[in-house]
JSON list of C-alpha atoms in Angstrom, two decimals:
[
{"chain": "A", "resi": 94, "resn": "MET", "atom": "CA", "xyz": [-24.62, -14.57, 39.38]},
{"chain": "A", "resi": 95, "resn": "ILE", "atom": "CA", "xyz": [-21.11, -13.30, 39.91]},
{"chain": "A", "resi": 96, "resn": "PHE", "atom": "CA", "xyz": [-20.84, -12.04, 36.35]},
{"chain": "A", "resi": 97, "resn": "GLY", "atom": "CA", "xyz": [-24.31, -10.59, 36.51]},
{"chain": "A", "resi": 98, "resn": "GLY", "atom": "CA", "xyz": [-23.29, -8.55, 39.53]},
{"chain": "A", "resi": 99, "resn": "LEU", "atom": "CA", "xyz": [-20.13, -7.31, 37.84]},
{"chain": "A", "resi": 100, "resn": "PHE", "atom": "CA", "xyz": [-21.46, -6.60, 34.40]},
{"chain": "A", "resi": 101, "resn": "GLY", "atom": "CA", "xyz": [-25.17, -6.04, 35.06]},
{"chain": "A", "resi": 102, "resn": "ASN", "atom": "CA", "xyz": [-28.04, -8.09, 33.75]},
{"chain": "A", "resi": 103, "resn": "LYS", "atom": "CA", "xyz": [-28.45, -6.47, 30.39]},
{"chain": "A", "resi": 104, "resn": "PRO", "atom": "CA", "xyz": [-29.85, -8.77, 27.74]},
{"chain": "A", "resi": 105, "resn": "ALA", "atom": "CA", "xyz": [-28.08, -9.01, 24.39]},
{"chain": "A", "resi": 106, "resn": "GLN", "atom": "CA", "xyz": [-29.32, -6.49, 21.84]},
{"chain": "A", "resi": 107, "resn": "ALA", "atom": "CA", "xyz": [-29.94, -6.92, 18.14]},
{"chain": "A", "resi": 108, "resn": "PRO", "atom": "CA", "xyz": [-28.00, -4.67, 15.72]},
{"chain": "A", "resi": 109, "resn": "GLN", "atom": "CA", "xyz": [-31.18, -2.70, 15.00]},
{"chain": "A", "resi": 110, "resn": "GLN", "atom": "CA", "xyz": [-31.63, -2.04, 18.75]},
{"chain": "A", "resi": 111, "resn": "LEU", "atom": "CA", "xyz": [-28.12, -0.63, 18.85]},
{"chain": "A", "resi": 112, "resn": "GLY", "atom": "CA", "xyz": [-28.94, 1.79, 16.04]},
{"chain": "A", "resi": 113, "resn": "TYR", "atom": "CA", "xyz": [-27.37, -0.17, 13.20]},
{"chain": "A", "resi": 114, "resn": "GLU", "atom": "CA", "xyz": [-29.12, 0.19, 9.88]},
{"chain": "A", "resi": 115, "resn": "PRO", "atom": "CA", "xyz": [-28.01, -2.30, 7.15]},
{"chain": "A", "resi": 116, "resn": "ASN", "atom": "CA", "xyz": [-27.44, -1.08, 3.65]},
{"chain": "A", "resi": 117, "resn": "ASP", "atom": "CA", "xyz": [-29.48, -2.48, 0.73]},
{"chain": "A", "resi": 118, "resn": "ALA", "atom": "CA", "xyz": [-27.12, -5.28, -0.07]},
{"chain": "A", "resi": 119, "resn": "THR", "atom": "CA", "xyz": [-26.89, -6.46, 3.57]},
{"chain": "A", "resi": 120, "resn": "GLN", "atom": "CA", "xyz": [-30.67, -6.28, 3.90]},
{"chain": "A", "resi": 121, "resn": "TYR", "atom": "CA", "xyz": [-31.06, -8.32, 0.74]},
{"chain": "A", "resi": 122, "resn": "LEU", "atom": "CA", "xyz": [-28.74, -11.01, 2.13]},
{"chain": "A", "resi": 123, "resn": "MET", "atom": "CA", "xyz": [-30.51, -11.03, 5.48]},
{"chain": "A", "resi": 124, "resn": "ASP", "atom": "CA", "xyz": [-33.89, -11.49, 3.76]},
{"chain": "A", "resi": 125, "resn": "TYR", "atom": "CA", "xyz": [-32.43, -14.22, 1.59]},
{"chain": "A", "resi": 126, "resn": "LEU", "atom": "CA", "xyz": [-31.09, -16.09, 4.64]},
{"chain": "A", "resi": 127, "resn": "GLN", "atom": "CA", "xyz": [-34.27, -15.65, 6.71]},
{"chain": "A", "resi": 128, "resn": "ASN", "atom": "CA", "xyz": [-36.77, -16.47, 3.98]},
{"chain": "A", "resi": 129, "resn": "GLY", "atom": "CA", "xyz": [-34.82, -19.21, 2.25]},
{"chain": "A", "resi": 130, "resn": "SER", "atom": "CA", "xyz": [-35.54, -17.62, -1.13]},
{"chain": "A", "resi": 131, "resn": "LYS", "atom": "CA", "xyz": [-33.38, -18.41, -4.12]},
{"chain": "A", "resi": 132, "resn": "PHE", "atom": "CA", "xyz": [-30.51, -16.10, -4.91]},
{"chain": "A", "resi": 133, "resn": "SER", "atom": "CA", "xyz": [-31.34, -13.55, -7.52]},
{"chain": "A", "resi": 134, "resn": "SER", "atom": "CA", "xyz": [-29.34, -10.67, -8.85]},
{"chain": "A", "resi": 135, "resn": "SER", "atom": "CA", "xyz": [-32.51, -8.93, -9.96]},
{"chain": "A", "resi": 136, "resn": "ASN", "atom": "CA", "xyz": [-32.37, -6.67, -6.90]},
{"chain": "A", "resi": 137, "resn": "GLU", "atom": "CA", "xyz": [-30.81, -3.60, -8.45]},
{"chain": "A", "resi": 138, "resn": "ALA", "atom": "CA", "xyz": [-29.48, -2.11, -5.22]},
{"chain": "A", "resi": 139, "resn": "PHE", "atom": "CA", "xyz": [-27.76, -5.36, -4.36]},
{"chain": "A", "resi": 140, "resn": "ARG", "atom": "CA", "xyz": [-26.20, -5.64, -7.82]},
{"chain": "A", "resi": 141, "resn": "ASP", "atom": "CA", "xyz": [-25.00, -2.04, -7.66]},
{"chain": "A", "resi": 142, "resn": "ASN", "atom": "CA", "xyz": [-23.30, -2.63, -4.32]},
{"chain": "A", "resi": 143, "resn": "LEU", "atom": "CA", "xyz": [-21.57, -5.74, -5.64]},
{"chain": "A", "resi": 144, "resn": "ASN", "atom": "CA", "xyz": [-20.35, -3.87, -8.67]},
{"chain": "A", "resi": 145, "resn": "SER", "atom": "CA", "xyz": [-19.18, -0.78, -6.84]},
{"chain": "A", "resi": 146, "resn": "THR", "atom": "CA", "xyz": [-15.82, 0.66, -7.81]},
{"chain": "A", "resi": 147, "resn": "LEU", "atom": "CA", "xyz": [-13.45, 3.20, -6.34]},
{"chain": "A", "resi": 148, "resn": "GLY", "atom": "CA", "xyz": [-13.94, 5.60, -9.22]},
{"chain": "A", "resi": 149, "resn": "GLN", "atom": "CA", "xyz": [-11.17, 7.40, -11.08]},
{"chain": "A", "resi": 150, "resn": "ASP", "atom": "CA", "xyz": [-10.90, 10.34, -8.64]},
{"chain": "A", "resi": 151, "resn": "VAL", "atom": "CA", "xyz": [-10.29, 8.09, -5.64]},
{"chain": "A", "resi": 152, "resn": "GLY", "atom": "CA", "xyz": [-8.23, 5.65, -7.66]},
{"chain": "A", "resi": 153, "resn": "VAL", "atom": "CA", "xyz": [-5.87, 8.33, -8.93]},
{"chain": "A", "resi": 154, "resn": "ASN", "atom": "CA", "xyz": [-5.37, 9.52, -5.33]},
{"chain": "A", "resi": 155, "resn": "VAL", "atom": "CA", "xyz": [-4.59, 5.98, -4.19]},
{"chain": "A", "resi": 156, "resn": "VAL", "atom": "CA", "xyz": [-1.97, 5.64, -6.99]},
{"chain": "A", "resi": 157, "resn": "GLN", "atom": "CA", "xyz": [-0.45, 9.00, -6.04]},
{"chain": "A", "resi": 158, "resn": "GLY", "atom": "CA", "xyz": [-0.35, 7.90, -2.38]},
{"chain": "A", "resi": 159, "resn": "ALA", "atom": "CA", "xyz": [1.63, 4.80, -3.37]},
{"chain": "A", "resi": 160, "resn": "PHE", "atom": "CA", "xyz": [3.80, 6.59, -5.93]},
{"chain": "A", "resi": 161, "resn": "ALA", "atom": "CA", "xyz": [5.12, 9.41, -3.74]},
{"chain": "A", "resi": 162, "resn": "PRO", "atom": "CA", "xyz": [6.91, 7.47, -1.00]},
{"chain": "A", "resi": 163, "resn": "MET", "atom": "CA", "xyz": [8.31, 4.88, -3.37]},
{"chain": "A", "resi": 164, "resn": "MET", "atom": "CA", "xyz": [9.77, 7.31, -5.90]},
{"chain": "A", "resi": 165, "resn": "SER", "atom": "CA", "xyz": [10.60, 10.12, -3.39]},
{"chain": "A", "resi": 166, "resn": "ARG", "atom": "CA", "xyz": [8.49, 12.55, -5.40]},
{"chain": "A", "resi": 167, "resn": "TYR", "atom": "CA", "xyz": [4.96, 13.09, -6.58]},
{"chain": "A", "resi": 168, "resn": "GLY", "atom": "CA", "xyz": [4.04, 11.77, -9.99]},
{"chain": "A", "resi": 169, "resn": "ASP", "atom": "CA", "xyz": [2.90, 14.12, -12.68]},
{"chain": "A", "resi": 170, "resn": "GLU", "atom": "CA", "xyz": [-0.58, 13.82, -14.07]},
{"chain": "A", "resi": 171, "resn": "GLY", "atom": "CA", "xyz": [0.48, 11.72, -17.05]},
{"chain": "A", "resi": 172, "resn": "GLU", "atom": "CA", "xyz": [2.42, 9.18, -14.89]},
{"chain": "A", "resi": 173, "resn": "ILE", "atom": "CA", "xyz": [-0.47, 8.79, -12.39]},
{"chain": "A", "resi": 174, "resn": "ASN", "atom": "CA", "xyz": [-3.16, 8.46, -15.04]},
{"chain": "A", "resi": 175, "resn": "SER", "atom": "CA", "xyz": [-1.03, 5.96, -16.95]},
{"chain": "A", "resi": 176, "resn": "LEU", "atom": "CA", "xyz": [-0.54, 3.85, -13.82]},
{"chain": "A", "resi": 177, "resn": "TYR", "atom": "CA", "xyz": [-4.24, 4.04, -12.93]},
{"chain": "A", "resi": 178, "resn": "ASN", "atom": "CA", "xyz": [-5.23, 2.98, -16.46]},
{"chain": "A", "resi": 179, "resn": "ALA", "atom": "CA", "xyz": [-2.75, 0.04, -16.37]},
{"chain": "A", "resi": 180, "resn": "ALA", "atom": "CA", "xyz": [-4.25, -1.06, -13.00]},
{"chain": "A", "resi": 181, "resn": "ARG", "atom": "CA", "xyz": [-7.78, -0.73, -14.41]},
{"chain": "A", "resi": 182, "resn": "LEU", "atom": "CA", "xyz": [-6.93, -2.86, -17.44]},
{"chain": "A", "resi": 183, "resn": "ALA", "atom": "CA", "xyz": [-5.35, -5.44, -15.08]},
{"chain": "A", "resi": 184, "resn": "GLY", "atom": "CA", "xyz": [-8.56, -5.53, -12.98]},
{"chain": "A", "resi": 185, "resn": "ALA", "atom": "CA", "xyz": [-6.86, -4.04, -9.88]},
{"chain": "A", "resi": 186, "resn": "ALA", "atom": "CA", "xyz": [-8.54, -0.64, -9.82]},
{"chain": "A", "resi": 187, "resn": "ASP", "atom": "CA", "xyz": [-11.72, -1.58, -7.87]},
{"chain": "A", "resi": 188, "resn": "ASN", "atom": "CA", "xyz": [-10.08, -2.24, -4.52]},
{"chain": "A", "resi": 189, "resn": "ALA", "atom": "CA", "xyz": [-7.78, 0.26, -2.78]},
{"chain": "A", "resi": 190, "resn": "ASN", "atom": "CA", "xyz": [-5.47, -2.43, -1.43]},
{"chain": "A", "resi": 191, "resn": "GLU", "atom": "CA", "xyz": [-5.15, -4.17, -4.79]},
{"chain": "A", "resi": 192, "resn": "LEU", "atom": "CA", "xyz": [-4.52, -0.81, -6.45]},
{"chain": "A", "resi": 193, "resn": "ARG", "atom": "CA", "xyz": [-1.77, 0.05, -3.94]},
{"chain": "A", "resi": 194, "resn": "ASN", "atom": "CA", "xyz": [-0.14, -3.39, -4.36]},
{"chain": "A", "resi": 195, "resn": "PHE", "atom": "CA", "xyz": [-0.35, -3.18, -8.14]},
{"chain": "A", "resi": 196, "resn": "THR", "atom": "CA", "xyz": [1.22, 0.33, -8.13]},
{"chain": "A", "resi": 197, "resn": "SER", "atom": "CA", "xyz": [3.99, -0.70, -5.79]},
{"chain": "A", "resi": 198, "resn": "GLN", "atom": "CA", "xyz": [4.90, -3.81, -7.74]},
{"chain": "A", "resi": 199, "resn": "TYR", "atom": "CA", "xyz": [4.71, -2.00, -11.04]},
{"chain": "A", "resi": 200, "resn": "LEU", "atom": "CA", "xyz": [6.96, 0.80, -9.83]},
{"chain": "A", "resi": 201, "resn": "ALA", "atom": "CA", "xyz": [9.45, -1.61, -8.31]},
{"chain": "A", "resi": 202, "resn": "MET", "atom": "CA", "xyz": [9.88, -3.29, -11.72]},
{"chain": "A", "resi": 203, "resn": "THR", "atom": "CA", "xyz": [10.61, -0.08, -13.63]},
{"chain": "A", "resi": 204, "resn": "PRO", "atom": "CA", "xyz": [14.24, 1.06, -14.11]},
{"chain": "A", "resi": 205, "resn": "ALA", "atom": "CA", "xyz": [13.50, 4.18, -12.03]},
{"chain": "A", "resi": 206, "resn": "GLY", "atom": "CA", "xyz": [12.03, 2.04, -9.28]},
{"chain": "A", "resi": 207, "resn": "GLN", "atom": "CA", "xyz": [15.03, -0.30, -9.34]},
{"chain": "A", "resi": 208, "resn": "GLU", "atom": "CA", "xyz": [17.28, 2.71, -8.80]},
{"chain": "A", "resi": 209, "resn": "GLN", "atom": "CA", "xyz": [15.37, 3.54, -5.63]},
{"chain": "A", "resi": 210, "resn": "ASP", "atom": "CA", "xyz": [16.06, 1.80, -2.36]},
{"chain": "A", "resi": 211, "resn": "MET", "atom": "CA", "xyz": [13.00, -0.42, -1.99]},
{"chain": "A", "resi": 212, "resn": "SER", "atom": "CA", "xyz": [14.61, -2.40, 0.84]},
{"chain": "A", "resi": 213, "resn": "PRO", "atom": "CA", "xyz": [12.92, -2.96, 4.16]},
{"chain": "A", "resi": 214, "resn": "TYR", "atom": "CA", "xyz": [15.59, -0.66, 5.66]},
{"chain": "A", "resi": 215, "resn": "TYR", "atom": "CA", "xyz": [14.13, 2.29, 3.83]},
{"chain": "A", "resi": 216, "resn": "ASN", "atom": "CA", "xyz": [10.73, 1.64, 5.45]},
{"chain": "A", "resi": 217, "resn": "ASN", "atom": "CA", "xyz": [12.31, 1.25, 8.91]},
{"chain": "A", "resi": 218, "resn": "GLN", "atom": "CA", "xyz": [14.21, 4.52, 9.16]},
{"chain": "A", "resi": 219, "resn": "SER", "atom": "CA", "xyz": [12.49, 5.38, 12.44]},
{"chain": "A", "resi": 220, "resn": "TYR", "atom": "CA", "xyz": [14.08, 2.23, 13.98]},
{"chain": "A", "resi": 221, "resn": "LEU", "atom": "CA", "xyz": [17.36, 2.03, 12.12]},
{"chain": "A", "resi": 222, "resn": "GLY", "atom": "CA", "xyz": [18.23, 5.66, 11.46]},
{"chain": "A", "resi": 223, "resn": "ALA", "atom": "CA", "xyz": [18.37, 7.60, 8.26]},
{"chain": "A", "resi": 224, "resn": "THR", "atom": "CA", "xyz": [19.27, 5.73, 5.00]},
{"chain": "A", "resi": 225, "resn": "VAL", "atom": "CA", "xyz": [22.69, 6.55, 3.67]},
{"chain": "A", "resi": 226, "resn": "ARG", "atom": "CA", "xyz": [23.26, 6.59, -0.10]},
{"chain": "A", "resi": 227, "resn": "LYS", "atom": "CA", "xyz": [26.70, 6.24, -1.71]},
{"chain": "A", "resi": 228, "resn": "ALA", "atom": "CA", "xyz": [27.86, 8.69, -4.37]},
{"chain": "A", "resi": 229, "resn": "ASP", "atom": "CA", "xyz": [26.51, 6.46, -7.10]},
{"chain": "A", "resi": 230, "resn": "GLY", "atom": "CA", "xyz": [23.05, 6.43, -5.42]},
{"chain": "A", "resi": 231, "resn": "THR", "atom": "CA", "xyz": [23.15, 2.86, -4.14]},
{"chain": "A", "resi": 232, "resn": "TYR", "atom": "CA", "xyz": [22.27, 1.78, -0.63]},
{"chain": "A", "resi": 233, "resn": "GLY", "atom": "CA", "xyz": [25.06, 2.48, 1.88]},
{"chain": "A", "resi": 234, "resn": "GLY", "atom": "CA", "xyz": [23.58, 1.53, 5.22]},
{"chain": "A", "resi": 235, "resn": "GLN", "atom": "CA", "xyz": [21.87, 3.35, 8.05]},
{"chain": "A", "resi": 236, "resn": "ARG", "atom": "CA", "xyz": [23.07, 6.23, 10.19]},
{"chain": "A", "resi": 237, "resn": "VAL", "atom": "CA", "xyz": [21.86, 5.13, 13.62]},
{"chain": "A", "resi": 238, "resn": "PHE", "atom": "CA", "xyz": [23.94, 7.63, 15.54]},
{"chain": "A", "resi": 239, "resn": "GLY", "atom": "CA", "xyz": [23.63, 10.53, 13.09]},
{"chain": "A", "resi": 240, "resn": "ASP", "atom": "CA", "xyz": [26.97, 12.15, 12.23]},
{"chain": "A", "resi": 241, "resn": "ASN", "atom": "CA", "xyz": [28.74, 11.26, 15.48]},
{"chain": "A", "resi": 242, "resn": "GLU", "atom": "CA", "xyz": [31.76, 9.21, 14.34]},
{"chain": "A", "resi": 243, "resn": "GLU", "atom": "CA", "xyz": [32.86, 8.63, 17.96]},
{"chain": "A", "resi": 244, "resn": "MET", "atom": "CA", "xyz": [29.66, 6.66, 18.58]},
{"chain": "A", "resi": 245, "resn": "TYR", "atom": "CA", "xyz": [30.29, 4.50, 15.54]},
{"chain": "A", "resi": 246, "resn": "THR", "atom": "CA", "xyz": [33.83, 3.74, 16.80]},
{"chain": "A", "resi": 247, "resn": "LYS", "atom": "CA", "xyz": [32.42, 2.82, 20.22]},
{"chain": "A", "resi": 248, "resn": "ALA", "atom": "CA", "xyz": [29.75, 0.62, 18.66]},
{"chain": "A", "resi": 249, "resn": "LYS", "atom": "CA", "xyz": [32.34, -1.15, 16.43]},
{"chain": "A", "resi": 250, "resn": "ASN", "atom": "CA", "xyz": [34.54, -1.80, 19.48]},
{"chain": "A", "resi": 251, "resn": "LEU", "atom": "CA", "xyz": [31.61, -3.10, 21.48]},
{"chain": "A", "resi": 252, "resn": "ILE", "atom": "CA", "xyz": [30.60, -5.46, 18.67]},
{"chain": "A", "resi": 253, "resn": "GLY", "atom": "CA", "xyz": [34.24, -6.68, 18.38]},
{"chain": "A", "resi": 254, "resn": "THR", "atom": "CA", "xyz": [34.53, -7.27, 22.15]},
{"chain": "A", "resi": 255, "resn": "SER", "atom": "CA", "xyz": [31.17, -9.08, 22.18]},
{"chain": "A", "resi": 256, "resn": "THR", "atom": "CA", "xyz": [32.29, -11.32, 19.27]},
{"chain": "A", "resi": 257, "resn": "ASP", "atom": "CA", "xyz": [35.56, -12.15, 21.06]},
{"chain": "A", "resi": 258, "resn": "LEU", "atom": "CA", "xyz": [33.69, -12.99, 24.25]},
{"chain": "A", "resi": 259, "resn": "ALA", "atom": "CA", "xyz": [31.21, -15.23, 22.43]},
{"chain": "A", "resi": 260, "resn": "GLN", "atom": "CA", "xyz": [34.03, -17.00, 20.54]},
{"chain": "A", "resi": 261, "resn": "ASN", "atom": "CA", "xyz": [35.94, -17.57, 23.73]},
{"chain": "A", "resi": 262, "resn": "TYR", "atom": "CA", "xyz": [32.88, -18.99, 25.52]},
{"chain": "A", "resi": 263, "resn": "LEU", "atom": "CA", "xyz": [32.03, -21.29, 22.58]},
{"chain": "A", "resi": 264, "resn": "ALA", "atom": "CA", "xyz": [35.66, -22.50, 22.48]},
{"chain": "A", "resi": 265, "resn": "LYS", "atom": "CA", "xyz": [35.40, -23.41, 26.22]},
{"chain": "A", "resi": 266, "resn": "LEU", "atom": "CA", "xyz": [32.26, -25.39, 25.42]},
{"chain": "A", "resi": 267, "resn": "GLY", "atom": "CA", "xyz": [34.19, -27.27, 22.73]},
{"chain": "A", "resi": 268, "resn": "ALA", "atom": "CA", "xyz": [32.56, -25.66, 19.71]},
{"chain": "A", "resi": 269, "resn": "LYS", "atom": "CA", "xyz": [34.66, -25.45, 16.57]},
{"chain": "A", "resi": 270, "resn": "GLY", "atom": "CA", "xyz": [34.56, -22.67, 13.99]},
{"chain": "A", "resi": 271, "resn": "GLY", "atom": "CA", "xyz": [33.70, -19.09, 14.59]},
{"chain": "A", "resi": 272, "resn": "PHE", "atom": "CA", "xyz": [31.69, -16.12, 13.44]},
{"chain": "A", "resi": 273, "resn": "SER", "atom": "CA", "xyz": [32.16, -15.01, 9.90]}
]
């Protein structure tokens, strides 16, 4: 009675009462479960829904969406079509997530992809600061404080002081060794 007073006494509603209309495949499965009939793929609408694909237009856009942030540029038409066709031949072009994963893994294995910074640091720039690249293009760390060298000096001193404090405390506890 307490919950009835708080939430009202509304009875549960069926999906149809809430305005939900199932698609052909869902309706077929509901009929199958309710009537106990044998499974049949003769229902053309059901078979079409099971065999649905992204299509090349959407697939190419998914590939481009994965290509651009990984390679720091948009792919030209030939590159994108080639990647999409490779994914299609591998059976990964019918699901957007599989297509993105295929594209990412494929690009990471190419020489151009290996030159890029695919590390988690690159993806976490909003937390760790901008990615710094050395003159040869390799990963050089993060710029948490921007270009303020004084802040980096203060941070290095704070880290050193904290390390000394921790080592001193551990030595008092009888611990042997130190931080490397």
